[in-house]
Short mmCIF file of C-alpha atoms and ligand atoms in Angstrom, two decimals:
data_model
loop_
_atom_site.label_atom_id
_atom_site.label_comp_id
_atom_site.label_asym_id
_atom_site.label_seq_id
_atom_site.Cartn_x
_atom_site.Cartn_y
_atom_site.Cartn_z
CA UNK A 21 101.23 75.18 106.50
CA UNK A 22 104.36 74.14 104.55
CA UNK A 23 103.57 73.22 100.95
CA UNK A 24 104.85 69.63 100.98
CA UNK A 25 103.05 68.88 104.21
CA UNK A 26 99.87 70.44 102.81
CA UNK A 27 100.11 68.35 99.66
CA UNK A 28 100.55 65.15 101.67
CA UNK A 29 97.75 66.12 104.04
CA UNK A 30 95.50 66.39 100.96
CA UNK A 31 96.60 63.04 99.52
CA UNK A 32 96.70 60.86 102.64
CA UNK A 33 92.97 60.45 103.37
CA UNK A 34 92.35 59.03 99.87
CA UNK A 35 95.35 56.69 100.15
CA UNK A 36 94.10 55.44 103.52
CA UNK A 37 90.62 54.88 102.12
CA UNK A 38 91.96 53.00 99.11
CA UNK A 39 94.04 50.66 101.27
CA UNK A 40 91.18 50.18 103.71
CA UNK A 41 88.82 49.12 100.95
CA UNK A 42 91.45 46.86 99.31
CA UNK A 43 91.95 45.13 102.64
CA UNK A 44 88.22 44.87 103.27
CA UNK A 45 87.38 43.43 99.86
CA UNK A 46 90.52 41.42 99.06
CA UNK A 47 92.48 41.10 102.30
CA UNK A 48 92.43 37.29 102.21
CA UNK A 49 93.73 36.90 98.65
CA UNK A 50 97.19 35.37 98.39
CA UNK A 51 99.88 37.25 96.41
CA UNK A 52 102.77 34.91 97.11
CA UNK A 53 103.59 31.51 98.47
CA UNK A 54 106.76 30.57 100.32
CA UNK A 55 108.94 27.59 99.55
CA UNK A 56 111.41 26.05 101.95
CA UNK A 57 114.22 27.23 99.65
CA UNK A 58 112.97 30.81 100.01
CA UNK A 59 112.71 30.53 103.78
CA UNK A 60 116.38 29.50 103.94
CA UNK A 61 117.32 31.69 100.98
CA UNK A 62 116.97 35.29 102.10
CA UNK A 63 113.21 35.35 101.35
CA UNK A 64 114.13 36.09 97.73
CA UNK A 65 111.11 36.76 95.53
CA UNK A 66 108.46 36.54 98.25
CA UNK A 67 105.94 39.34 97.79
CA UNK A 68 105.35 40.37 101.38
CA UNK A 69 106.00 44.12 101.42
CA UNK A 70 104.23 47.10 99.89
CA UNK A 71 106.31 50.04 98.64
CA UNK A 72 104.71 52.87 96.69
CA UNK A 73 107.76 55.13 96.25
CA UNK A 74 109.46 52.92 93.68
CA UNK A 75 109.41 49.54 91.97
CA UNK A 76 112.11 47.39 90.40
CA UNK A 77 110.66 45.22 87.64
CA UNK A 78 113.39 42.64 86.91
CA UNK A 79 113.16 43.31 83.18
CA UNK A 80 113.40 47.14 83.25
CA UNK A 81 115.01 48.23 86.48
CA UNK A 82 114.12 51.09 88.76
CA UNK A 83 110.91 53.07 88.30
CA UNK A 84 110.45 55.95 90.73
CA UNK A 85 106.71 56.47 91.12
CA UNK A 86 106.31 54.81 87.72
CA UNK A 87 108.95 56.94 85.95
CA UNK A 88 112.00 55.07 84.57
CA UNK A 89 115.00 56.36 86.51
CA UNK A 90 116.85 57.14 83.27
CA UNK A 91 114.22 59.80 82.57
CA UNK A 92 115.04 61.46 85.89
CA UNK A 93 118.78 61.69 85.20
CA UNK A 94 118.63 65.46 84.61
CA UNK A 95 116.49 66.24 87.66
CA UNK A 96 117.59 67.66 90.99
CA UNK A 97 117.62 65.41 94.07
CA UNK A 98 115.10 67.74 95.72
CA UNK A 99 112.69 67.12 92.83
CA UNK A 100 113.14 63.38 93.22
CA UNK A 101 112.55 63.59 96.97
CA UNK A 102 109.28 65.45 96.32
CA UNK A 103 108.37 62.82 93.71
CA UNK A 104 109.13 59.97 96.11
CA UNK A 105 106.88 61.49 98.76
CA UNK A 106 103.97 62.70 96.68
CA UNK A 107 104.04 60.71 93.43
CA UNK A 108 104.39 63.96 91.43
CA UNK A 109 107.31 66.05 90.27
CA UNK A 110 107.11 69.52 91.82
CA UNK A 111 106.23 72.57 89.74
CA UNK A 112 108.61 75.52 89.89
CA UNK A 113 106.93 77.06 92.92
CA UNK A 114 106.75 73.83 94.94
CA UNK A 115 110.41 73.13 94.17
CA UNK A 116 111.41 76.61 95.34
CA UNK A 117 109.41 76.12 98.50
CA UNK A 118 110.98 72.75 99.24
CA UNK A 119 114.49 74.03 98.52
CA UNK A 120 113.97 77.00 100.83
CA UNK A 121 112.58 74.73 103.54
CA UNK A 122 115.50 72.29 103.26
CA UNK A 123 117.98 75.18 103.28
CA UNK A 124 116.65 76.34 106.65
CA UNK A 125 117.15 72.85 108.00
CA UNK A 126 120.81 72.54 106.95
CA UNK A 127 122.11 72.33 110.52
CA UNK A 128 124.30 69.86 112.38
CA UNK A 129 124.60 70.34 116.15
CA UNK A 130 128.09 70.84 117.51
CA UNK A 131 127.94 67.74 119.72
CA UNK A 132 127.83 65.59 116.55
CA UNK A 133 131.28 66.82 115.50
CA UNK A 134 132.55 66.20 119.03
CA UNK A 135 131.32 62.60 118.87
CA UNK A 136 133.00 62.13 115.48
CA UNK A 137 136.23 63.73 116.70
CA UNK A 138 136.32 61.27 119.61
CA UNK A 139 136.22 58.26 117.27
CA UNK A 140 139.42 56.42 116.30
CA UNK A 141 141.08 58.12 113.33
CA UNK A 142 140.85 54.94 111.25
CA UNK A 143 137.09 54.41 111.79
CA UNK A 144 135.25 53.48 108.62
CA UNK A 145 133.46 56.55 107.16
CA UNK A 146 130.19 54.56 107.16
CA UNK A 147 130.59 53.91 110.88
CA UNK A 148 131.19 57.65 111.38
CA UNK A 149 128.14 58.64 109.34
CA UNK A 150 125.83 56.19 111.07
CA UNK A 151 127.17 57.10 114.52
CA UNK A 152 126.52 60.78 113.75
CA UNK A 153 122.95 60.08 112.62
CA UNK A 154 122.31 58.02 115.74
CA UNK A 155 123.88 60.67 117.97
CA UNK A 156 121.37 63.17 116.52
CA UNK A 157 118.43 61.09 117.73
CA UNK A 158 117.70 63.61 120.45
CA UNK A 159 116.69 66.04 117.68
CA UNK A 160 113.78 63.80 116.68
CA UNK A 161 110.53 65.75 116.44
CA UNK A 162 108.65 62.45 116.27
CA UNK A 163 110.00 61.24 119.58
CA UNK A 164 109.21 64.54 121.32
CA UNK A 165 105.65 64.52 119.97
CA UNK A 166 105.21 60.86 120.81
CA UNK A 167 106.36 61.45 124.38
CA UNK A 168 103.86 64.32 124.67
CA UNK A 169 101.12 62.14 123.19
CA UNK A 170 99.58 62.28 119.73
CA UNK A 171 97.05 60.31 117.77
CA UNK A 172 98.14 57.58 115.38
CA UNK A 173 96.71 59.53 112.46
CA UNK A 174 99.25 62.27 113.11
CA UNK A 175 102.37 60.09 113.25
CA UNK A 176 103.36 60.96 109.69
CA UNK A 177 103.58 64.71 110.45
CA UNK A 178 106.54 64.69 112.87
CA UNK A 179 108.02 61.83 110.80
CA UNK A 180 108.00 64.21 107.81
CA UNK A 181 109.72 66.83 110.00
CA UNK A 182 112.42 64.29 110.89
CA UNK A 183 112.73 63.25 107.25
CA UNK A 184 113.21 66.85 106.07
CA UNK A 185 115.72 67.58 108.83
CA UNK A 186 117.65 64.42 108.00
CA UNK A 187 117.67 64.95 104.24
CA UNK A 188 118.92 68.52 104.80
CA UNK A 189 121.60 67.70 107.36
CA UNK A 190 123.02 64.35 106.23
CA UNK A 191 124.95 65.89 103.29
CA UNK A 192 126.71 68.23 105.76
CA UNK A 193 127.61 65.31 108.04
CA UNK A 194 128.83 63.24 105.09
CA UNK A 195 131.04 65.99 103.68
CA UNK A 196 132.30 66.70 107.23
CA UNK A 197 133.22 63.01 107.60
CA UNK A 198 135.11 63.22 104.29
CA UNK A 199 137.15 66.25 105.37
CA UNK A 200 137.78 64.88 108.85
CA UNK A 201 138.51 61.26 108.07
CA UNK A 202 140.84 61.90 105.14
CA UNK A 203 142.80 64.85 106.59
CA UNK A 204 141.42 67.39 104.13
CA UNK A 205 141.53 70.30 106.57
CA UNK A 206 138.71 72.28 108.11
CA UNK A 207 135.09 71.55 107.27
CA UNK A 208 133.70 73.69 104.45
CA UNK A 209 130.44 75.36 105.50
CA UNK A 210 127.22 74.82 103.60
CA UNK A 211 126.52 77.59 101.06
CA UNK A 212 122.87 78.68 101.34
CA UNK A 213 122.92 80.05 97.78
CA UNK A 214 123.43 76.58 96.30
CA UNK A 215 121.00 73.75 95.64
CA UNK A 216 121.44 70.46 97.48
CA UNK A 217 123.85 68.70 95.12
CA UNK A 218 125.95 71.76 94.25
CA UNK A 219 126.28 72.51 97.95
CA UNK A 220 127.11 68.89 98.72
CA UNK A 221 129.81 68.89 96.01
CA UNK A 222 131.46 72.12 97.22
CA UNK A 223 131.53 70.99 100.87
CA UNK A 224 133.99 68.24 99.90
CA UNK A 225 136.52 70.76 98.58
CA UNK A 226 137.16 68.84 95.35
CA UNK A 227 138.49 71.13 92.58
CA UNK A 228 135.66 71.57 90.11
CA UNK A 229 136.50 74.29 87.59
CA UNK A 230 133.81 73.26 85.07
CA UNK A 231 131.10 72.21 87.53
CA UNK A 232 131.33 68.59 86.29
CA UNK A 233 131.87 67.11 89.73
CA UNK A 234 128.73 68.93 90.94
CA UNK A 235 126.86 67.43 87.96
CA UNK A 236 128.12 64.00 88.94
CA UNK A 237 126.97 64.53 92.54
CA UNK A 238 123.52 65.54 91.25
CA UNK A 239 123.30 62.38 89.15
CA UNK A 240 124.66 60.25 91.98
CA UNK A 241 122.09 61.58 94.47
CA UNK A 242 119.24 61.00 92.04
CA UNK A 243 120.20 57.50 90.91
CA UNK A 244 120.73 55.96 94.35
CA UNK A 245 117.71 57.52 96.02
CA UNK A 246 115.40 54.50 96.20
CA UNK A 247 115.18 50.86 95.10
CA UNK A 248 111.84 49.55 96.40
CA UNK A 249 111.67 48.24 99.95
CA UNK A 250 112.96 44.67 100.06
CA UNK A 251 116.69 45.51 99.90
CA UNK A 252 118.68 45.34 103.13
CA UNK A 253 118.86 49.08 103.87
CA UNK A 254 115.22 49.85 103.07
CA UNK A 255 113.82 46.74 104.75
CA UNK A 256 115.91 47.38 107.86
CA UNK A 257 114.90 51.04 108.05
CA UNK A 258 111.27 50.00 107.69
CA UNK A 259 111.50 47.24 110.30
CA UNK A 260 113.14 49.48 112.89
CA UNK A 261 110.71 52.35 112.19
CA UNK A 262 107.80 49.90 112.44
CA UNK A 263 108.55 49.61 116.18
CA UNK A 264 107.89 53.40 116.24
CA UNK A 265 111.58 54.02 116.73
CA UNK A 266 112.14 57.44 115.17
CA UNK A 267 113.87 57.99 111.84
CA UNK A 268 117.30 58.67 113.37
CA UNK A 269 117.31 55.17 114.91
CA UNK A 270 115.80 53.62 111.81
CA UNK A 271 117.99 55.29 109.21
CA UNK A 272 121.19 54.63 111.13
CA UNK A 273 120.22 50.94 111.34
CA UNK A 274 119.33 50.75 107.64
CA UNK A 275 122.58 52.38 106.61
CA UNK A 276 124.53 49.89 108.72
CA UNK A 277 123.14 47.34 106.28
CA UNK A 278 124.18 49.47 103.34
CA UNK A 279 127.74 49.21 104.70
CA UNK A 280 127.91 45.51 103.77
CA UNK A 281 130.00 44.38 100.76
CA UNK A 282 127.07 42.57 99.15
CA UNK A 283 125.02 45.76 99.28
CA UNK A 284 126.24 49.40 99.25
CA UNK A 285 129.90 48.70 99.93
CA UNK A 286 130.11 46.96 96.55
CA UNK A 287 130.89 50.31 94.92
CA UNK A 288 134.22 50.57 96.75
CA UNK A 289 134.95 46.88 96.10
CA UNK A 290 134.13 47.41 92.47
CA UNK A 291 136.53 50.28 91.92
CA UNK A 292 139.18 48.32 93.79
CA UNK A 293 138.66 45.52 91.26
CA UNK A 294 139.06 48.00 88.38
CA UNK A 295 142.21 49.57 89.87
CA UNK A 296 143.72 46.14 90.56
CA UNK A 297 143.11 45.27 86.93
CA UNK A 298 144.81 48.48 85.79
CA UNK A 299 147.80 47.73 87.99
CA UNK A 300 147.97 44.09 86.96
CA UNK A 301 147.88 44.86 83.23
CA UNK A 302 149.71 48.22 83.52
CA UNK A 303 146.80 49.85 81.72
CA UNK A 304 143.65 48.75 79.93
CA UNK A 305 143.63 44.97 79.37
CA UNK A 306 142.60 43.39 76.09
CA UNK A 307 139.32 41.45 75.97
CA UNK A 308 141.27 38.17 75.99
CA UNK A 309 143.34 39.19 79.03
CA UNK A 310 140.25 40.31 80.89
CA UNK A 311 138.36 37.14 80.01
CA UNK A 312 141.12 34.97 81.50
CA UNK A 313 141.54 37.25 84.53
CA UNK A 314 137.78 37.08 85.27
CA UNK A 315 137.77 33.30 85.14
CA UNK A 316 140.84 33.09 87.41
CA UNK A 317 139.11 35.48 89.81
CA UNK A 318 135.89 33.43 89.87
CA UNK A 319 137.88 30.24 90.35
CA UNK A 320 139.25 31.59 93.64
CA UNK A 321 135.62 31.67 94.85
CA UNK A 322 135.22 35.47 94.75
CA UNK A 323 132.30 37.38 93.23
CA UNK A 324 132.84 40.00 90.56
CA UNK A 325 131.81 43.20 92.30
CA UNK A 326 129.27 45.38 90.53
CA UNK A 327 127.73 42.45 88.67
CA UNK A 328 124.60 40.51 89.52
CA UNK A 329 121.49 41.52 91.39
CA UNK A 330 118.95 39.90 93.65
CA UNK A 331 116.04 41.28 91.59
CA UNK A 332 117.27 42.72 88.28
CA UNK A 333 117.73 40.58 85.18
CA UNK A 334 118.96 43.31 82.80
CA UNK A 335 121.69 45.94 82.82
CA UNK A 336 120.80 48.30 85.63
CA UNK A 337 119.52 51.56 84.07
CA UNK A 338 121.46 53.40 86.76
CA UNK A 339 124.67 51.83 85.41
CA UNK A 340 123.62 53.01 81.93
CA UNK A 341 123.18 56.56 83.23
CA UNK A 342 126.68 56.55 84.79
CA UNK A 343 128.12 55.01 81.62
CA UNK A 344 126.58 57.82 79.54
CA UNK A 345 128.02 60.38 81.93
CA UNK A 346 131.47 58.81 81.59
CA UNK A 347 131.22 58.69 77.80
CA UNK A 348 130.39 62.40 77.79
CA UNK A 349 132.98 63.62 80.27
CA UNK A 350 135.85 61.16 80.62
CA UNK A 351 135.89 58.71 77.73
CA UNK A 352 139.71 58.96 77.48
CA UNK A 353 140.29 58.00 81.09
CA UNK A 354 141.87 54.51 81.37
CA UNK A 355 139.96 53.67 84.59
CA UNK A 356 136.68 54.47 82.87
CA UNK A 357 137.79 52.52 79.80
CA UNK A 358 138.36 49.46 82.01
CA UNK A 359 134.77 49.83 83.31
CA UNK A 360 133.58 49.76 79.68
CA UNK A 361 135.78 46.77 78.92
CA UNK A 362 134.47 44.83 81.93
CA UNK A 363 130.96 45.48 80.64
CA UNK A 364 132.02 43.95 77.29
CA UNK A 365 133.54 40.83 78.83
CA UNK A 366 132.20 39.94 82.27
CA UNK A 367 128.51 39.25 81.47
CA UNK A 368 129.67 36.57 79.00
CA UNK A 369 131.97 35.01 81.64
CA UNK A 370 129.19 34.99 84.26
CA UNK A 371 126.80 33.43 81.75
CA UNK A 372 129.36 30.72 80.98
CA UNK A 373 129.85 30.08 84.68
CA UNK A 374 126.07 29.79 84.94
CA UNK A 375 125.72 30.60 88.64
CA UNK A 376 124.65 34.24 88.82
CA UNK A 377 121.00 34.65 87.89
CA UNK A 378 121.83 38.14 86.65
CA UNK A 379 125.12 38.48 84.74
CA UNK A 380 124.64 42.21 84.10
CA UNK A 381 126.15 45.27 85.82
CA UNK A 382 124.37 46.86 88.75
CA UNK A 383 124.58 50.50 89.88
CA UNK A 384 127.94 50.01 91.58
CA UNK A 385 129.85 48.83 88.52
CA UNK A 386 130.65 52.27 87.13
CA UNK A 387 130.07 55.00 89.69
CA UNK A 388 133.42 54.65 91.48
CA UNK A 389 135.46 55.20 88.31
CA UNK A 390 133.75 58.56 87.81
CA UNK A 391 134.36 59.68 91.39
CA UNK A 392 137.99 58.62 91.02
CA UNK A 393 138.35 60.60 87.81
CA UNK A 394 137.32 63.82 89.58
CA UNK A 395 139.87 63.25 92.34
CA UNK A 396 137.72 61.61 94.99
CA UNK A 397 140.11 58.72 95.49
CA UNK A 398 139.08 57.62 98.98
CA UNK A 399 137.24 54.39 98.16
CA UNK A 400 136.08 53.90 101.75
CA UNK A 401 133.96 57.02 101.38
CA UNK A 402 131.88 55.93 98.39
CA UNK A 403 129.16 54.16 100.38
CA UNK A 404 128.66 57.38 102.36
CA UNK A 405 127.66 59.11 99.12
CA UNK A 406 125.25 56.25 98.42
CA UNK A 407 123.83 56.76 101.94
CA UNK A 408 123.18 60.47 101.47
CA UNK A 409 121.08 59.60 98.44
CA UNK A 410 119.39 56.51 99.89
CA UNK A 411 118.34 58.53 102.96
CA UNK A 412 115.81 60.29 100.70
CA UNK A 413 114.14 57.06 99.63
CA UNK A 414 113.96 55.31 102.96
CA UNK A 415 112.82 58.49 104.74
CA UNK A 416 110.06 58.98 102.14
CA UNK A 417 109.05 55.34 102.61
CA UNK A 418 108.90 55.87 106.37
CA UNK A 419 106.63 58.93 106.08
CA UNK A 420 104.23 56.95 103.90
CA UNK A 421 104.36 53.92 106.19
CA UNK A 422 103.39 56.14 109.14
CA UNK A 423 100.64 57.78 107.07
CA UNK A 424 99.04 54.45 106.21
CA UNK A 425 99.44 53.12 109.75
CA UNK A 426 101.87 50.29 108.92
CA UNK A 427 102.00 48.00 111.95
CA UNK A 428 105.08 46.56 113.60
CA UNK A 429 106.88 44.06 111.33
CA UNK A 430 106.68 40.56 112.73
CA UNK A 431 106.95 37.64 110.27
CA UNK A 432 106.79 34.14 111.70
CA UNK A 433 109.87 31.95 111.86
CA UNK A 434 109.86 28.16 112.01
CA UNK A 435 112.52 25.74 113.21
CA UNK A 436 114.39 23.25 111.02
CA UNK A 437 112.67 20.60 113.17
CA UNK A 438 109.29 22.07 112.14
CA UNK A 439 110.29 21.95 108.47
CA UNK A 440 111.45 18.32 108.79
CA UNK A 441 108.11 17.35 110.33
CA UNK A 442 106.24 19.36 107.69
CA UNK A 443 107.95 17.59 104.76
CA UNK A 444 107.45 14.20 106.43
CA UNK A 445 103.69 14.78 106.72
CA UNK A 446 101.79 13.45 103.67
CA UNK A 447 99.96 16.24 101.79
N1 CMX B 16 130.16 37.14 90.60
C1 CMX B 16 130.27 35.82 90.87
N2 CMX B 16 129.26 35.06 91.31
C2 CMX B 16 128.08 35.65 91.47
C3 CMX B 16 127.87 37.01 91.18
C4 CMX B 16 128.98 37.77 90.75
N3 CMX B 16 128.91 39.09 90.50
N4 CMX B 16 126.58 37.33 91.44
C5 CMX B 16 125.99 36.19 91.89
N5 CMX B 16 126.92 35.18 91.91
C6 CMX B 16 126.74 33.84 92.43
C7 CMX B 16 126.30 33.92 93.89
O1 CMX B 16 127.43 34.13 94.75
C8 CMX B 16 125.62 32.59 94.08
O2 CMX B 16 126.65 31.61 94.23
P1 CMX B 16 126.44 30.36 95.22
O3 CMX B 16 125.29 29.61 94.63
O4 CMX B 16 127.76 29.65 95.14
O5 CMX B 16 126.14 30.93 96.58
C9 CMX B 16 124.96 32.37 92.72
O6 CMX B 16 125.65 33.22 91.79
C10 CMX B 16 123.49 32.74 92.73
O7 CMX B 16 123.35 34.05 93.21
P2 CMX B 16 122.15 34.99 92.70
O8 CMX B 16 120.86 34.37 93.14
O9 CMX B 16 122.32 35.29 91.25
O10 CMX B 16 122.45 36.34 93.46
P3 CMX B 16 121.94 36.76 94.92
O11 CMX B 16 120.56 37.30 94.79
O12 CMX B 16 122.19 35.68 95.92
O13 CMX B 16 122.95 37.94 95.27
C11 CMX B 16 124.21 39.87 94.81
C12 CMX B 16 122.87 39.18 94.62
C13 CMX B 16 124.12 41.31 94.32
C14 CMX B 16 124.58 39.90 96.31
C15 CMX B 16 125.27 39.08 94.01
O14 CMX B 16 124.97 39.16 92.64
C16 CMX B 16 126.69 39.57 94.25
O15 CMX B 16 127.34 39.14 95.21
N6 CMX B 16 127.20 40.52 93.39
C17 CMX B 16 128.48 41.12 93.60
C18 CMX B 16 128.39 42.17 94.69
C19 CMX B 16 127.59 43.37 94.24
O16 CMX B 16 127.78 43.87 93.13
N7 CMX B 16 126.71 43.89 95.11
C20 CMX B 16 125.95 45.13 94.86
C21 CMX B 16 124.49 44.90 94.62
C22 CMX B 16 123.75 46.21 94.49
C23 CMX B 16 123.28 46.67 95.85
O17 CMX B 16 122.43 46.01 96.48
O18 CMX B 16 123.74 47.72 96.30
#
């Protein structure tokens, strides 16, 4: 039996028992109440989901299985995927096993490339990625097993198969989309000698004489891997999978949400903001110039991309990790210097404006400048990189959800008429 599967098979009975007894003893205890403002306001802050892969305390930022993400900055994405699934970092042997297993699964059927080739040449890379994932649905091991018939207790096993196949093949699709969409020439095949991020980096064909771009890809894949389960991409993946749609359906749906400018697309918007600033000021602006520019920008009704967060109330530790990378490898680069300058000025402006609950940078505020520095200048592609990483988190969440028998998601909606009657009724 494969090692990761064996490990999960050992863990799952105890997890099921723990949840069963929590529900039996405390199932009726309330952990949240819902105001009318929350019902109209994107359900912000309502505790109505359980996610064990990661947590985002507003005052610290992302913890993956309890470990601050900053402490994982030197790890491999494969290690983080194992951690997300099992709650433990793999030892050397388990890591080797997982890497070998994923290597065997690095395959993309030919029909996927045909589908992508048939799409309009100016399709958004996110649309191409998500179409490719959806087109691969026929590969789902879960769906085949489900059609044959299996017990509910076993659902997690073919879901793990799908998750491993997806995590192994999505980097190949993403890099293929990059080469295809931006006229970079033939696809570069996966190199079985390389680990996931080094292979992912080389498949893009970016010149990388010192291996720094590969290091950036490793960091990028680790930092974006998971962010609890209430965000649009994770919640959508979970909702779709809860109908027992397989992971190809669910992930494609979730990543369609990541393609929105308030979510994953913010990284491309953010770099655009930085490059516009550079053009406008013909270089790095002074603090005073940037302060005035930011106010003028806000006064046109636009948001400052890369700043603010629905949950966080501190500088995102993932931004810190990218900032440290930039300080180490490209501190002289004017685009990176503008990112640093924005960090000096914008939180103060947002605090003065007093609207954003979180005036601090999120993960998207700095990553684009680093990609740009290494020659990846196609901004439309950045959310695809985010997707390759986020696939690990949402797929791990889906395996666990199947293991604990999560039912179909079905919150109750009410009408505005119902709310009007409710508020008119004396308490
Ligand atoms: N610039 C200007 N105004 C901002 C702002 C920003 N960066 N962030 C929040 N605000 C405004 C909101 O637009 C809202 O204004 P209105 O009351 O006029 O509608 C007000 O502040 C309150 O918003 P909030 O409760 O602080 O933030 P939300 O939870 O509603 O939204 C987010 C969170 C991320 C969508 C928002 O901060 C934003 O639009 N940021 C810029 C885009 C961005 O960086 N997105 C990436 C997020 C990371 C990710 O999920 O991938």
